[in-house]
Structures are given as structure tokens and as C-alpha cells.
XYZ file of N, CA and C in Angstrom:
270
model
N -2.520 2.462 -13.561
C -3.222 3.160 -12.578
C -3.371 4.817 -13.040
N -4.500 5.225 -13.145
C -4.787 6.530 -13.620
C -4.090 7.676 -12.805
N -4.251 7.586 -11.541
C -3.630 8.653 -10.622
C -2.823 7.834 -9.674
N -1.617 8.169 -9.245
C -0.718 7.778 -8.398
C -0.422 8.643 -7.119
N -1.250 9.513 -7.196
C -1.203 10.583 -5.984
C -2.571 10.897 -5.541
N -2.909 11.260 -4.151
C -3.942 11.688 -3.906
C -3.890 12.984 -3.162
N -4.814 13.919 -3.496
C -4.731 15.356 -2.918
C -5.809 15.531 -1.841
N -6.751 14.571 -1.693
C -7.772 14.337 -0.728
C -7.416 13.743 0.497
N -7.039 14.306 1.700
C -6.380 13.473 2.745
C -7.413 12.965 3.738
N -8.772 12.992 3.425
C -9.733 12.306 4.410
C -9.381 10.839 4.515
N -9.663 10.276 5.737
C -9.483 8.941 6.016
C -10.084 7.970 5.094
N -11.327 8.375 4.621
C -12.033 7.644 3.710
C -11.458 7.466 2.341
N -10.907 8.686 1.927
C -10.176 8.644 0.683
C -8.998 7.888 0.648
N -8.228 8.062 1.837
C -6.897 7.456 1.890
C -7.215 5.870 1.830
N -8.178 5.436 2.565
C -8.339 4.044 2.575
C -8.680 3.547 1.108
N -9.450 4.269 0.488
C -10.022 3.884 -0.960
C -8.799 3.842 -1.876
N -7.856 4.900 -1.649
C -6.730 4.947 -2.724
C -5.661 3.676 -2.301
N -5.510 3.642 -1.199
C -4.733 2.444 -0.745
C -5.197 1.076 -1.226
N -6.555 0.848 -1.125
C -7.126 -0.338 -1.537
C -6.973 -0.531 -3.070
N -7.129 0.625 -3.774
C -7.195 0.556 -5.293
C -5.717 0.277 -5.760
N -4.795 0.926 -5.073
C -3.425 0.771 -5.352
C -2.898 -0.517 -5.187
N -3.371 -1.089 -4.066
C -2.959 -2.577 -3.957
C -3.508 -3.488 -4.809
N -4.878 -3.251 -5.187
C -5.529 -4.112 -6.079
C -4.858 -4.046 -7.407
N -4.284 -2.837 -7.819
C -3.820 -2.827 -9.212
C -2.296 -3.143 -9.338
N -1.532 -2.898 -8.144
C -0.088 -3.141 -8.149
C 0.429 -4.093 -7.322
N -0.450 -4.928 -6.800
C -0.027 -6.171 -5.876
C 0.494 -5.880 -4.614
N 1.397 -4.847 -4.596
C 2.065 -4.520 -3.164
C 2.371 -3.071 -3.238
N 2.844 -2.586 -1.961
C 3.328 -1.195 -2.002
C 4.219 -1.159 -0.690
N 4.965 -0.319 -0.585
C 5.763 0.085 0.727
C 5.125 1.378 1.447
N 5.538 1.593 2.659
C 5.153 2.730 3.209
C 5.687 3.894 2.575
N 6.951 3.833 1.967
C 7.502 5.052 1.205
C 6.694 5.246 -0.273
N 6.181 4.060 -0.648
C 5.329 4.374 -1.865
C 3.941 5.280 -1.586
N 3.451 4.749 -0.484
C 2.248 5.597 0.086
C 2.531 7.001 0.334
N 3.617 7.289 1.041
C 4.008 8.599 1.374
C 4.284 9.400 0.122
N 4.890 8.855 -0.852
C 5.101 9.512 -2.128
C 3.894 9.946 -2.696
N 2.801 9.129 -2.411
C 1.480 9.363 -2.970
C 0.616 10.329 -2.230
N 1.224 10.752 -1.034
C 0.464 11.713 -0.168
C -0.071 11.170 0.774
N 0.139 9.907 1.295
C -0.330 9.382 2.559
C 0.786 9.361 3.501
N 0.703 10.037 4.550
C 1.965 10.223 5.242
C 1.939 8.897 6.349
N 0.904 8.530 6.824
C 0.953 7.422 7.793
C -0.241 6.470 7.276
N 0.386 5.523 6.439
C -0.518 4.497 5.900
C -0.789 3.310 6.837
N -0.122 3.259 7.881
C -0.549 2.133 8.870
C -1.821 2.113 9.406
N -2.172 3.333 9.883
C -3.782 3.338 10.400
C -4.687 2.980 9.361
N -4.407 3.339 8.084
C -5.493 3.040 7.099
C -5.498 1.574 6.867
N -4.233 0.992 6.970
C -4.158 -0.389 6.584
C -4.991 -1.198 7.651
N -4.654 -0.793 8.783
C -5.446 -1.281 10.107
C -6.983 -1.151 9.852
N -7.470 -0.202 9.384
C -8.965 -0.058 9.163
C -9.385 -0.704 8.058
N -8.613 -1.047 7.004
C -9.099 -1.925 6.005
C -9.069 -3.372 6.521
N -8.254 -3.799 7.365
C -8.104 -5.081 7.921
C -9.510 -5.334 8.557
N -9.775 -4.144 9.515
C -11.033 -4.315 10.294
C -12.089 -4.431 9.355
N -12.195 -3.944 8.179
C -13.247 -4.086 7.102
C -13.343 -5.417 6.568
N -12.283 -6.211 6.733
C -12.256 -7.555 6.239
C -11.240 -7.878 5.174
N -10.404 -7.004 4.764
C -9.544 -6.973 3.712
C -8.189 -7.640 4.442
N -7.799 -8.907 3.712
C -6.627 -9.561 4.090
C -5.391 -8.873 3.523
N -4.622 -8.221 4.239
C -3.443 -7.523 3.836
C -2.237 -7.974 4.877
N -1.209 -8.653 4.074
C -0.236 -9.108 4.800
C 1.024 -7.893 4.931
N 1.846 -8.013 5.846
C 2.799 -7.017 5.997
C 4.092 -7.828 6.033
N 5.051 -7.350 5.250
C 6.386 -7.690 5.310
C 7.362 -6.701 5.467
N 8.562 -6.867 5.999
C 9.423 -5.759 6.317
C 10.741 -5.991 5.560
N 11.245 -5.045 4.997
C 12.385 -4.915 4.085
C 13.179 -3.726 4.194
N 14.469 -3.804 3.669
C 15.121 -2.630 3.491
C 15.031 -1.835 2.224
N 14.741 -0.666 2.226
C 14.246 0.051 0.982
C 15.216 1.333 1.002
N 15.691 1.680 -0.395
C 16.415 2.975 -0.642
C 15.493 3.890 -1.180
N 15.460 5.039 -0.650
C 14.531 6.056 -1.007
C 15.101 6.766 -2.262
N 14.422 7.992 -2.673
C 14.704 8.569 -3.844
C 15.902 9.246 -3.696
N 16.495 9.411 -2.602
C 17.798 10.318 -2.649
C 19.002 9.401 -2.266
N 18.886 7.995 -2.206
C 19.699 7.134 -1.958
C 19.954 6.568 -0.581
N 19.090 6.964 0.295
C 19.199 6.745 1.778
C 18.510 5.376 2.033
N 19.316 4.384 2.722
C 18.599 3.167 2.981
C 17.855 3.146 4.145
N 16.589 2.573 4.183
C 15.913 2.484 5.488
C 15.397 1.150 5.702
N 15.904 0.778 6.933
C 15.512 -0.676 7.326
C 14.170 -0.800 7.874
N 13.608 -2.085 7.966
C 12.234 -2.540 8.351
C 11.027 -1.510 7.785
N 11.158 -1.220 6.581
C 10.090 -0.544 5.846
C 8.925 -1.500 5.617
N 7.719 -1.243 5.881
C 6.651 -2.064 5.650
C 6.247 -2.206 4.143
N 6.045 -3.541 3.675
C 5.616 -3.650 2.408
C 4.336 -4.275 2.703
N 3.096 -3.810 1.993
C 1.805 -4.351 2.295
C 1.483 -5.033 0.937
N 0.710 -6.421 1.156
C 0.430 -7.151 0.139
C -1.090 -7.627 0.285
N -2.065 -7.191 -0.680
C -3.376 -7.417 -0.552
C -3.512 -8.663 -1.116
N -4.080 -9.632 -0.311
C -4.493 -11.024 -0.755
C -5.905 -10.892 -1.448
N -6.057 -11.412 -2.625
C -7.262 -11.447 -3.375
C -7.451 -10.358 -4.224
N -6.324 -9.337 -4.384
C -6.189 -8.259 -5.578
C -5.976 -8.923 -6.873
N -6.277 -8.139 -7.878
C -5.890 -8.518 -9.180
C -4.680 -9.199 -9.457
N -3.467 -8.555 -8.811
C -2.215 -9.091 -9.069
C -1.946 -10.399 -8.191
N -2.621 -10.351 -7.044
C -2.554 -11.690 -6.358
C -3.280 -12.963 -7.118
N -4.575 -12.694 -7.625
C -5.047 -13.543 -8.416
C -4.415 -13.916 -9.646
N -3.811 -13.029 -10.455
C -2.906 -13.281 -11.573
C -1.881 -14.262 -11.207
N -1.028 -13.953 -9.958
C 0.080 -14.759 -9.858
C -0.469 -16.049 -9.462
N -1.379 -16.253 -8.797
C -1.939 -17.693 -8.528
C -2.240 -18.510 -9.740
N -2.758 -17.706 -10.702
C -3.137 -18.512 -11.879
C -2.049 -18.736 -12.907
N -0.921 -18.216 -12.773
C 0.421 -18.376 -13.639
C 1.461 -19.254 -13.044
């Protein structure tokens, strides 16, 4: 992925960033999106679902960049993205 951060915080740009990120990387957590400049990804995920994208949410424990464990962090998986299709074919 060319750019792993967003400086434009408009909702449309955040949706586009999230969709591209999920298409190219397969999945991402809330912390991944926060590190990319999107502080509240859940509303954007909801809007993408309303647009017809199939995004599954799993919850997991994640350790952040300073070593603190966070329970029940959302991991989003886009069904039909490049990684999803690749995994189905292999």
C-alpha cells in the first residue's frame, strides 16, 4: 500500500481509506486504523456496510505499540477483497 496514513479526515476520505486498506491487507483492527489517523473507524465501517460491503467483525486481544494489552478490540475483515479472494483460491 502506497500510503498507510490519512491526513484528510472527511468521512468520505475515511471510508475510502478503510475500504482500500481492507482490500489490500485483508483485515485490520481498530488500533490499525487509529494509527492511520482514523480515530473512530466503527461508524465508517457501519456506513460501508450500508453501502453494501460485507465486512465481518471479530473481537480479539491486541497489544499496542507500548505493550499494553487491550481486550475485545475489533478486527474487520472485508469479504470479497483481494486478500479474501486469494485465500479462497489457495
